[in-house]
Coordinates of C-alpha atoms in Angstrom, one line a residue:
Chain A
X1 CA 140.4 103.4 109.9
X2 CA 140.5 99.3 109.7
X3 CA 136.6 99.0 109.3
X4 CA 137.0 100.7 105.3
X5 CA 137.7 97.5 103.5
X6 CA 139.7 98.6 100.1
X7 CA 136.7 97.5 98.0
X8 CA 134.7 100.1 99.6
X9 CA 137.2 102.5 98.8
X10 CA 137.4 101.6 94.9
X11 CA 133.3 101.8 94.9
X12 CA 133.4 105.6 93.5
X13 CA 135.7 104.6 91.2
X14 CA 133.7 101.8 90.1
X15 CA 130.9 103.6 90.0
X16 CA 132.4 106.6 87.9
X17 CA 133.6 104.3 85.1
X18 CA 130.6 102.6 85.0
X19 CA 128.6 105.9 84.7
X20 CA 131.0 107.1 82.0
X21 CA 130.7 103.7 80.1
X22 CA 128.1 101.6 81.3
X23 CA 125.1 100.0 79.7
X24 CA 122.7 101.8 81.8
X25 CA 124.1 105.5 81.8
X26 CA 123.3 108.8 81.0
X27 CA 126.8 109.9 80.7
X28 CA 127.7 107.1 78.1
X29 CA 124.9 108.1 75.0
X30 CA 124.3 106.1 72.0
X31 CA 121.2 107.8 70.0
X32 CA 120.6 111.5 69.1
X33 CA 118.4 112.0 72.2
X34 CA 120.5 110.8 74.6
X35 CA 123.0 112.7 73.4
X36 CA 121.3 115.9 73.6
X37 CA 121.1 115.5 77.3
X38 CA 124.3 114.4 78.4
X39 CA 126.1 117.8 76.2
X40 CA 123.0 119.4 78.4
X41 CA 124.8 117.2 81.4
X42 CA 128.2 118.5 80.9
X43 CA 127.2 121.8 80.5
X44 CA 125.0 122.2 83.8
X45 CA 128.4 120.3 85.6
X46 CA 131.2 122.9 84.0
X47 CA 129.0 125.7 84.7
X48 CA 127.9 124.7 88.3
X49 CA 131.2 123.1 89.4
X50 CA 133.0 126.6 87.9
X51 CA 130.4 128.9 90.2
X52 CA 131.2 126.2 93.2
X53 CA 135.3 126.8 92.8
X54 CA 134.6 130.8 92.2
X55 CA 132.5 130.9 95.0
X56 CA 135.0 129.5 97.5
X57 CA 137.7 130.7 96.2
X58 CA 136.1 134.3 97.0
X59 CA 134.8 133.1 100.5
X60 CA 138.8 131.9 101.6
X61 CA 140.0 135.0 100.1
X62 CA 137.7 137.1 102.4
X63 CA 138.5 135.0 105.4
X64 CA 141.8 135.5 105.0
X65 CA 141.7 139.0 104.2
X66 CA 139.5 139.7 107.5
X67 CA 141.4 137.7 110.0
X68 CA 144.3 140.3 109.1
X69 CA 142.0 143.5 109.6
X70 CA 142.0 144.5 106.2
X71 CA 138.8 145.3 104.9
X72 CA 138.9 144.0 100.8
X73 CA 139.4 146.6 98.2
X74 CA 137.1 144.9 96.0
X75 CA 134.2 145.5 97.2
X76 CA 134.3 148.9 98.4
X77 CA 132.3 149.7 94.8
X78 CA 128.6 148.7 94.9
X79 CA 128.8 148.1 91.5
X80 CA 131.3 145.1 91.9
X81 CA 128.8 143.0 93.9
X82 CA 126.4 144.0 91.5
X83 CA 128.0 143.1 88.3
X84 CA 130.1 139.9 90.3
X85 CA 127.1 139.1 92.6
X86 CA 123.8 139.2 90.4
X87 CA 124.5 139.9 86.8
X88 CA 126.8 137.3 85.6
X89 CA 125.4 134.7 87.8
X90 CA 121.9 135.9 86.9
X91 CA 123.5 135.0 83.1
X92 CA 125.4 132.2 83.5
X93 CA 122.6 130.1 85.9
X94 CA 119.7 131.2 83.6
X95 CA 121.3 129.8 80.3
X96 CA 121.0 126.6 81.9
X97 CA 117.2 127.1 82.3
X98 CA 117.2 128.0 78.5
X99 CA 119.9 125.3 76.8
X100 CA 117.5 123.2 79.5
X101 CA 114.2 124.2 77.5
X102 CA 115.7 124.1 74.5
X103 CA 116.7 120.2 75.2
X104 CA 113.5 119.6 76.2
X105 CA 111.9 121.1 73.1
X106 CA 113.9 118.8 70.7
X107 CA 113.1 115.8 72.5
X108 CA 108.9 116.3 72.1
X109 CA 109.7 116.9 68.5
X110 CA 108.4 113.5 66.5
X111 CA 110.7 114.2 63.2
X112 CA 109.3 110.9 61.9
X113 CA 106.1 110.4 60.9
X114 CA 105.9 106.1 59.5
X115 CA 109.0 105.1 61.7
X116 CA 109.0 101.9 62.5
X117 CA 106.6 101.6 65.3
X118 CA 106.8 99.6 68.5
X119 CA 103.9 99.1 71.4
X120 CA 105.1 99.0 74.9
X121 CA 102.9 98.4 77.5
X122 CA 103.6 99.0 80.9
X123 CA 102.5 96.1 83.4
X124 CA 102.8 95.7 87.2
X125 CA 105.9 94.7 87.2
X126 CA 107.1 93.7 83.3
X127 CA 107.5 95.4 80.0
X128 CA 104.8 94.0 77.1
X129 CA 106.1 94.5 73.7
X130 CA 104.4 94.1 71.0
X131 CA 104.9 94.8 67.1
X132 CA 101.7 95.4 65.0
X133 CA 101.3 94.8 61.6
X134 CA 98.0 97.0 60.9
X135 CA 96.4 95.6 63.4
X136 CA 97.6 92.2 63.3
X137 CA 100.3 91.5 65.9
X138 CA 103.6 90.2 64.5
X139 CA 105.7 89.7 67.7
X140 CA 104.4 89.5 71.5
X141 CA 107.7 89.8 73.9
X142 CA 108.1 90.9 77.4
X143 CA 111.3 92.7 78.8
X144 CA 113.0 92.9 75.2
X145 CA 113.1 95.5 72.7
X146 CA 114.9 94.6 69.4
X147 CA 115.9 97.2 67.3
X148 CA 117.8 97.3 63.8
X149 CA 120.6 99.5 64.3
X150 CA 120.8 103.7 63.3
X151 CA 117.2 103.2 62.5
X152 CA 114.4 105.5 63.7
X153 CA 112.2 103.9 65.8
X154 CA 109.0 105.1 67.2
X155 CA 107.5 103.8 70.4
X156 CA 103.7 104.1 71.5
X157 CA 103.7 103.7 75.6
X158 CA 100.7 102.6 77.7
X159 CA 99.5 101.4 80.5
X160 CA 97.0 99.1 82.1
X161 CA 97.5 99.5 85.7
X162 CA 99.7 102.1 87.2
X163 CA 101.8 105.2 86.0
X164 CA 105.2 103.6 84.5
X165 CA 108.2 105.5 83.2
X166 CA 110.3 104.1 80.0
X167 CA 113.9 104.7 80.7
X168 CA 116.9 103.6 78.5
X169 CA 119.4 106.6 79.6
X170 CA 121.8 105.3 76.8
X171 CA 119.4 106.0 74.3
X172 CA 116.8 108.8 75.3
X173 CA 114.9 110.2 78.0
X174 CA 112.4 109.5 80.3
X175 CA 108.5 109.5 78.9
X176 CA 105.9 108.1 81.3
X177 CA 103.4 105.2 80.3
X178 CA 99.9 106.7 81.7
X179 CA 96.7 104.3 81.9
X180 CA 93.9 105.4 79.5
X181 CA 96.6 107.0 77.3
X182 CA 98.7 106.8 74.8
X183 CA 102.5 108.8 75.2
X184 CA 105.0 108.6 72.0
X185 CA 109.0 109.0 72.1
X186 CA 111.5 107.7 69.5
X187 CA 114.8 106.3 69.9
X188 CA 117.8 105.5 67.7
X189 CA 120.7 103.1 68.4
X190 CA 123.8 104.5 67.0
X191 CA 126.0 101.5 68.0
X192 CA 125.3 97.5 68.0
X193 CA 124.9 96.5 71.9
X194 CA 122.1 95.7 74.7
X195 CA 121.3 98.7 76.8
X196 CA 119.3 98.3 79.6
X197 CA 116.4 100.4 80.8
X198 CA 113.9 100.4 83.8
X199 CA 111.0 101.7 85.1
X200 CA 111.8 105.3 86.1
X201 CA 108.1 106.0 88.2
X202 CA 107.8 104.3 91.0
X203 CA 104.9 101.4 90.7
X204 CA 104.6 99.5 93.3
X205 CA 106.4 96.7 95.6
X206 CA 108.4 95.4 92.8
X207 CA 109.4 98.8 90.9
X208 CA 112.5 98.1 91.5
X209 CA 112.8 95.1 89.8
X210 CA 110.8 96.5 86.6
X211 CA 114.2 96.6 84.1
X212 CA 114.5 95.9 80.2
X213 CA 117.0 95.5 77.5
X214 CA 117.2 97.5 74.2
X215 CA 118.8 94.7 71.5
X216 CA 120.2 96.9 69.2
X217 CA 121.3 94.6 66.2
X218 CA 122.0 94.6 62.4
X219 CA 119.3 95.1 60.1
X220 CA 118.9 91.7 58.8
X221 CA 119.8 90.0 62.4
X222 CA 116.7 92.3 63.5
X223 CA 114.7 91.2 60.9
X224 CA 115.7 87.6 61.0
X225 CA 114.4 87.7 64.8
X226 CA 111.4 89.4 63.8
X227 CA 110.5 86.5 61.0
X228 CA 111.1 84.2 63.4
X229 CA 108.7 85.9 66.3
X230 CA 105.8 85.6 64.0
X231 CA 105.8 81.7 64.1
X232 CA 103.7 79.9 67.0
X233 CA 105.4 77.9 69.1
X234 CA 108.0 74.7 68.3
X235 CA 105.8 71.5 68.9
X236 CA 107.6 69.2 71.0
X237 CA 109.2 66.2 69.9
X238 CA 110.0 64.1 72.8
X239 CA 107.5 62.4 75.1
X240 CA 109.2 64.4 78.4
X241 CA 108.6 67.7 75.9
X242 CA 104.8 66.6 75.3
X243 CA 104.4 66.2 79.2
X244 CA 105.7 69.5 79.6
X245 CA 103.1 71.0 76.7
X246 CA 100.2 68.7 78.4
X247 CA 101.3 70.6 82.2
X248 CA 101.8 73.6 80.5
X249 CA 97.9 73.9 79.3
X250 CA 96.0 71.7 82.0
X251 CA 97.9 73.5 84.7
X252 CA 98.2 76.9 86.2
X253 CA 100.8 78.2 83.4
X254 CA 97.8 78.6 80.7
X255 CA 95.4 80.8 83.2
X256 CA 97.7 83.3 82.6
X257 CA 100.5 82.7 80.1
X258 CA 99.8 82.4 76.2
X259 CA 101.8 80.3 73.8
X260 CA 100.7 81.0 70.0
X261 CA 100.2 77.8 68.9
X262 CA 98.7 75.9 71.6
X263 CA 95.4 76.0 73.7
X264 CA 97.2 78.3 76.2
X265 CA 95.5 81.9 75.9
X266 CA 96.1 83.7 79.2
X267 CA 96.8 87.7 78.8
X268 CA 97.4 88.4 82.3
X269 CA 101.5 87.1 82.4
X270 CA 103.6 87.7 79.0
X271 CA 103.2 86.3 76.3
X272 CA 106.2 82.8 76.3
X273 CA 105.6 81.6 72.4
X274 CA 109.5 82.6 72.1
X275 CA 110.6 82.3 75.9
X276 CA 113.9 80.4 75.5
X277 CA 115.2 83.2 73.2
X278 CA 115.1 85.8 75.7
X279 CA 117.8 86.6 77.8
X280 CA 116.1 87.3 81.2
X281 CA 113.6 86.1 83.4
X282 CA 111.1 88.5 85.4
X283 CA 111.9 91.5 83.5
X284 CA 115.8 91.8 84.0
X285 CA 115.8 90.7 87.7
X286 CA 117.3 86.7 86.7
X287 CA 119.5 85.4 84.1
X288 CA 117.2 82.9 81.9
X289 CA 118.8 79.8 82.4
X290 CA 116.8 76.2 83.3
X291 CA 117.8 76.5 86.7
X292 CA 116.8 80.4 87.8
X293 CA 113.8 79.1 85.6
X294 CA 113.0 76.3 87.9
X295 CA 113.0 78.2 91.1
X296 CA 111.2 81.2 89.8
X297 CA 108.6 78.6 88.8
X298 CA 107.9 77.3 92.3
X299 CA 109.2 80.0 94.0
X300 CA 108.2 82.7 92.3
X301 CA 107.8 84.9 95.7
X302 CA 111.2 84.3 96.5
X303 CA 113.0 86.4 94.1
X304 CA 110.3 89.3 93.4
X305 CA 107.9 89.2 96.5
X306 CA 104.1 90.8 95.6
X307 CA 104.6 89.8 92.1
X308 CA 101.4 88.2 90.6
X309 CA 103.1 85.0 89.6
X310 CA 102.1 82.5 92.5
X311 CA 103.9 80.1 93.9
X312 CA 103.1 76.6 92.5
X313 CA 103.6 73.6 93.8
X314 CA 104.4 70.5 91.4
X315 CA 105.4 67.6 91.3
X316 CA 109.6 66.9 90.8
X317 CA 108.8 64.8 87.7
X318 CA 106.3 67.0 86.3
X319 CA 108.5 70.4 86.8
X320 CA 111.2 68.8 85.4
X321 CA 109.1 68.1 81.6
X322 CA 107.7 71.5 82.0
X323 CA 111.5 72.9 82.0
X324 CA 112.2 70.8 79.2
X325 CA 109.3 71.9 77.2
X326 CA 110.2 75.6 77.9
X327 CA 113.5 75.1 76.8
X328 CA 112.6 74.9 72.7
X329 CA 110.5 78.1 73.2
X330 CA 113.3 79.1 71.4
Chain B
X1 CA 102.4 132.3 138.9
X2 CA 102.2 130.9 135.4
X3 CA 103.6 132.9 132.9
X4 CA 102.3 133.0 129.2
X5 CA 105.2 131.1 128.2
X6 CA 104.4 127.7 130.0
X7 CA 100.6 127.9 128.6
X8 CA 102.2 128.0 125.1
X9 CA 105.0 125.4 126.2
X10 CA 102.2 123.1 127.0
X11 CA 100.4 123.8 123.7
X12 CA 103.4 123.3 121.9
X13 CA 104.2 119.8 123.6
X14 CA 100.5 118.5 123.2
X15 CA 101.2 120.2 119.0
X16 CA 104.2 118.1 118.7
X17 CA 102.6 114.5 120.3
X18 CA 99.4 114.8 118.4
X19 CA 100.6 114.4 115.0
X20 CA 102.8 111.4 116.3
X21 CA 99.7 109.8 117.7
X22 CA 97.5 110.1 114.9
X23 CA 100.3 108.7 112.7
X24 CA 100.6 105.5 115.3
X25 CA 97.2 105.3 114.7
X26 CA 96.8 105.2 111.1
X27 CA 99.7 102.7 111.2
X28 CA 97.0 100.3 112.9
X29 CA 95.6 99.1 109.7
X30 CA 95.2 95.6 108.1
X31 CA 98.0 93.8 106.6
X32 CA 98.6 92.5 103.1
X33 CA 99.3 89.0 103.5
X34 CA 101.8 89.2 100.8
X35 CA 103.4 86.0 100.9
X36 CA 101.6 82.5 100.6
X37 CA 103.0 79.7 102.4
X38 CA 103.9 76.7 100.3
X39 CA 101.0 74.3 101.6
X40 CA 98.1 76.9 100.4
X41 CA 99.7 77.2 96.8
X42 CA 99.0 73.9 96.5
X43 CA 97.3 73.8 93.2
X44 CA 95.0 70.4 93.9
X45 CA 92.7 69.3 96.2
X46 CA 95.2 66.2 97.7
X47 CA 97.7 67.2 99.8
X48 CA 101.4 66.9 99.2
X49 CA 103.9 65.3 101.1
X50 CA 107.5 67.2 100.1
X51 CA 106.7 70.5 99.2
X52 CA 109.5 71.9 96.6
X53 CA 109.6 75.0 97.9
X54 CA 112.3 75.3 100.3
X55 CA 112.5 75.9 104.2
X56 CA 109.5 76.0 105.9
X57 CA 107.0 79.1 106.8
X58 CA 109.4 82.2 106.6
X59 CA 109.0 85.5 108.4
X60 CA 105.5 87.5 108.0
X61 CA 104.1 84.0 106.8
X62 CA 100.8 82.5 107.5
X63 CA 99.6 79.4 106.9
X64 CA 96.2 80.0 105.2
X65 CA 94.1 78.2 104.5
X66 CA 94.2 74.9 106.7
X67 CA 93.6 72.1 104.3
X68 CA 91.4 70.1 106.0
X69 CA 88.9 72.6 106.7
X70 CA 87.7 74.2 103.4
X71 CA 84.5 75.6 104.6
X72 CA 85.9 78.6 106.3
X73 CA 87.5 81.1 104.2
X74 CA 90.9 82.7 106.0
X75 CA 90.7 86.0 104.2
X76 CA 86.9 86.6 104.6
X77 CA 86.4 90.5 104.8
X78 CA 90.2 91.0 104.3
X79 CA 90.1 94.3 101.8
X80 CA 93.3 93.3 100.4
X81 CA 92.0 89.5 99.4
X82 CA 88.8 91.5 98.0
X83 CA 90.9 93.4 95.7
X84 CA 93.4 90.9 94.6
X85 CA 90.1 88.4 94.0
X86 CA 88.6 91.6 91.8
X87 CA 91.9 91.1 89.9
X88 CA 92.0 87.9 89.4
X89 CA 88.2 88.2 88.4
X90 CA 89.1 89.4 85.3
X91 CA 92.3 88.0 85.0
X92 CA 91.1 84.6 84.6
X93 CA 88.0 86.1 83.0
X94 CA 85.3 85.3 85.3
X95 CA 83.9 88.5 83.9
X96 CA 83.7 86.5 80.6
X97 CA 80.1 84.8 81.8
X98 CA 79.1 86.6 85.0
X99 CA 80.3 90.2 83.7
X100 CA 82.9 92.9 84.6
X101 CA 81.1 93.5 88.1
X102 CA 79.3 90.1 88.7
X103 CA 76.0 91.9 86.9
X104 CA 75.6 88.5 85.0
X105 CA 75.4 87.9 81.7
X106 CA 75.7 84.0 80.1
X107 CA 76.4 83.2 83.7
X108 CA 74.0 83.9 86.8
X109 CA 74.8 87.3 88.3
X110 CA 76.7 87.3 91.7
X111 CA 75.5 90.9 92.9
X112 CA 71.8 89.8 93.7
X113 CA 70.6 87.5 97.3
X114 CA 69.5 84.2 94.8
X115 CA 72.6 81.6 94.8
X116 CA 72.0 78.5 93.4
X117 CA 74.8 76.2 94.7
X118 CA 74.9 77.8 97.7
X119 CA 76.3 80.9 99.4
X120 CA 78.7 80.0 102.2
X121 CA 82.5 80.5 101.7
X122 CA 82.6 76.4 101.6
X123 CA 80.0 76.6 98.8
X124 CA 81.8 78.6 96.7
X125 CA 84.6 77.8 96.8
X126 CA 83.2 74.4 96.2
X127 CA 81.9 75.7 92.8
X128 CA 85.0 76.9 91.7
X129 CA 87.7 73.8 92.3
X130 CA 84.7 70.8 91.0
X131 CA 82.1 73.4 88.5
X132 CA 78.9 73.4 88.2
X133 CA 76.7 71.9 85.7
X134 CA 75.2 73.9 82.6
X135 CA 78.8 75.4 81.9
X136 CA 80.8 76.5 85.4
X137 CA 84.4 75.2 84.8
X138 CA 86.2 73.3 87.4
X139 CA 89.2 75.5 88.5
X140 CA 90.8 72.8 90.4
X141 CA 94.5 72.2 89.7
X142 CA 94.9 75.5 87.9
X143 CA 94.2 78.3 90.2
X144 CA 96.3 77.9 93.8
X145 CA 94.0 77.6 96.5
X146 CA 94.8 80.9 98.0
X147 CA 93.8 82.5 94.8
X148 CA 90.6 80.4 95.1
X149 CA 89.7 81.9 98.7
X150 CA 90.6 85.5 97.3
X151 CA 87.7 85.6 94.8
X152 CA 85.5 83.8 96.8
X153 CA 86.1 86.9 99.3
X154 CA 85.6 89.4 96.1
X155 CA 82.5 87.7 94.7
X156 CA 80.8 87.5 98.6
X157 CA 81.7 90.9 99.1
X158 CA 79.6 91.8 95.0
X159 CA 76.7 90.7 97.4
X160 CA 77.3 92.8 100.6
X161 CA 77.0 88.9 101.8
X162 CA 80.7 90.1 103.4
X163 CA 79.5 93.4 104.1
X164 CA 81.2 93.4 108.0
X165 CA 84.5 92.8 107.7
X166 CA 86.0 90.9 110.9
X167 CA 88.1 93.8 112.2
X168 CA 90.7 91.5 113.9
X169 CA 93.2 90.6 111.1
X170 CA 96.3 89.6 111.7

């Protein structure tokens, strides 16, 4: 078999370890939820993968046992297949159903009535977050959710356009955004990291590339970041940064894109007051670095085809200040 | 002789095309046009020289609109241009003065036959890039010029002035 490369052949491997200790899994849980689910994951796997062995096991036996003319001793009593063949399966397959019910039952649970509260908003094809103060919002991001670690938090989930699913599997389950409505889940971080989520309904063209990150930090970090999100924008200090600000608002950026702080109001894109401190571009799908910034600029369609961004053309000269004005977003 | 077999043989042969057909059929329906080329994102009315996108026109691309003639629109009757225009009628909040619908408000409502500035694809979108006096904003160099041609298709369409759609899109 030349055509299996050896890389192919390490990709389960890969992909077990990964499951087991990823940033993305199921299997690796850091918050009580999550937890729930994988012991409910284990459990379903020991008790399915020991009915798969018994199961064959049995079946060999009987082959065996037939192809030299015997007929088996076991089940000459009726009562065998009935107590081997319905009851304890009948037991063993509906506790799943129940532990599963039961799982289910602690996750719709809200044990936390004035959590700290965060408002996600689902959006063809990006994450809005937003933290309210009363009313007032405090800090507009897209694609990022800080959290202070071992903290409660609470999370409202909407929608404008389309059904959305939030899905962190490191922290907790899934819970749909619906339009017109307004879902709640919770989620606690048990251990300092970025854990990534992603849309978990499918959305449209670019569902796929619908992913966010969960920045679970120490309480003061968290709360530094927060302070910090409630300030408009850095003014610029260099002419080439002014250009940038000047492009920013007279151009197509502000039709869509806000930045607290300047004459840019648009609500249709995310909010980019604080864009350089974010660590990806187009929810998850690019790293945020001037370059992958650039090109998703003019090229928006490239990357993420039927996303709303258009393409834009602009001038060498005038991209270029527009980069470095984006680059103190921090 | 011709058993009762073969009668339901043939049945089952024309039961087992049909569905296929109907399904080739509904396949037959216009496209989403998806991608823009480079030269209709342009975001001003003069034309550019170097594009900075690169390559050319890839696959499934069309070149819409040609810049030289801006008085026919290339997604007139296009449903899919009539729906992303409807989106980007609130988006950039055209709602704001003519109303969530084009019923008119501080603006001149778009749903009725009286157009002031004209009501030909060239007209409006005319009115969009330069304004109008007594308070239309010029668009011009913020919206791309596909975008401009998609609500000009949505508010045409608030009129019934688009009411037959061409039924040859490509």
């Amino acid at each position: 078999m030349k055509w299996i490369s050896p890389a192919l052949l390490l990709t389960p491997r890969l992909t077990l370890a990964s499951a087991l200790g990823g940033n993305q899994s199921a299997l690796n849980p850091h918050g009580p939820l999550a937890s729930r689910i994988s012991e409910l994951w284990w459990y379903m796997f020991a008790v399915l993968t020991a009915g798969y062995v018994v199961t064959l096991v049995i079946l060999f036996w009987a082959l065996r046992q037939g192809r030299r003319g015997k007929r088996p001793d076991l089940i000459k009593s009726r009562n065998v297949v009935l107590i081997w063949g319905l009851a304890i399966p009948g037991v063993v397959f509906t506790s799943v159903l129940f532990y599963s019910v039961l799982v289910g039952q602690t996750m719709s649970v809200d044990p936390y009535k004035n959590a700290l509260t965060i408002h996600i908003t689902g959006k063809q094809w990006w994450w809005q977050v937003r933290y309210l103060h009363g009313s007032d919002v405090i800090a507009d991001t897209a694609n990022e959710i800080h959290v202070p670690v071992g903290v409660p938090v609470k999370l409202k989930l909407s929608s404008t356009d389309v059904i959305h699913s939030f899905w962190a599997p490191n922290l907790s389950g899934k819970m749909d955004l619906i339009p017109g409505r307004t879902n709640e889940t919770w989620i606690r971080a048990d251990k300092e990291g970025v854990w990534r989520g992603a849309c978990a309904e499918f959305c449209g063209v670019q569902h796929a590339h619908m992913a966010f990150e969960v920045i679970a930090e120490k309480s003061d970090k968290y709360y530094q970041w927060l302070d910090w999100q409630r300030h408009p924008a850095i003014t610029p200090t260099t002419d080439q940064q002014r250009h940038g600000l000047m492009t920013f608002v007279t151009g197509p950026c502000g039709m869509c894109h806000a930045v607290r702080g300047t004459t840019a109001h648009g609500s249709a894109g995310p909010d980019l007051t604080h864009l350089a401190g974010r660590r990806t571009i187009a929810a998850g799908t690019l790293p945020n670095t001037r370059g992958h910034l650039g090109g998703w600029i003019v090229n928006a369609q490239g990357p993420k085809p039927g996303n709303y961004m258009p393409r834009l053309n602009m001038e060498p000269e005038q991209l270029d200040s527009l980069l470095s004005y984006l680059e103190i977003l921090k | 002789m011709i058993g009762i077999r073969t009668v339901f043989f043939r049945e089952r042969v024309v039961a087992c095309i049909l569905p296929v057909c109907i399904l080739l059929v509904s396949c037959n329906r216009e496209k989403r046009i998806a991608e823009v080329s480079a030269s209709a994102a342009t975001t001003t009315t003069q034309e550019k020289d170097i594009p900075l996108q690169p390559g050319g026109l890839g696959a499934g691309e069309k070149m819409v609109p040609p810049l030289k003639d801006r008085s026919r629109n290339p997604f007139e009757g296009n449903y899919d241009a009539m729906n992303n225009g409807k989106r980007l009628f609130s988006w950039y909040n055209c709602a704001g003065c003519h109303s969530s619908g084009g019923g008119g408000a501080i603006g001149p409502p778009l749903i009725d036959a009286k157009w002031i500035y004209g009501n030909s694809p060239g007209d409006i979108y005319e009115t969009l890039i330069k304004g109008r006096k007594n308070g239309m904003p010029a668009f011009g160099g913020k919206i791309p010029d596909y975008q401009v041609w998609q609500l000009v298709t949505y508010v045409r369409s608030l009129s019934h002035e688009a009411a037959a759609p061409q039924q040859k899109q490509q």
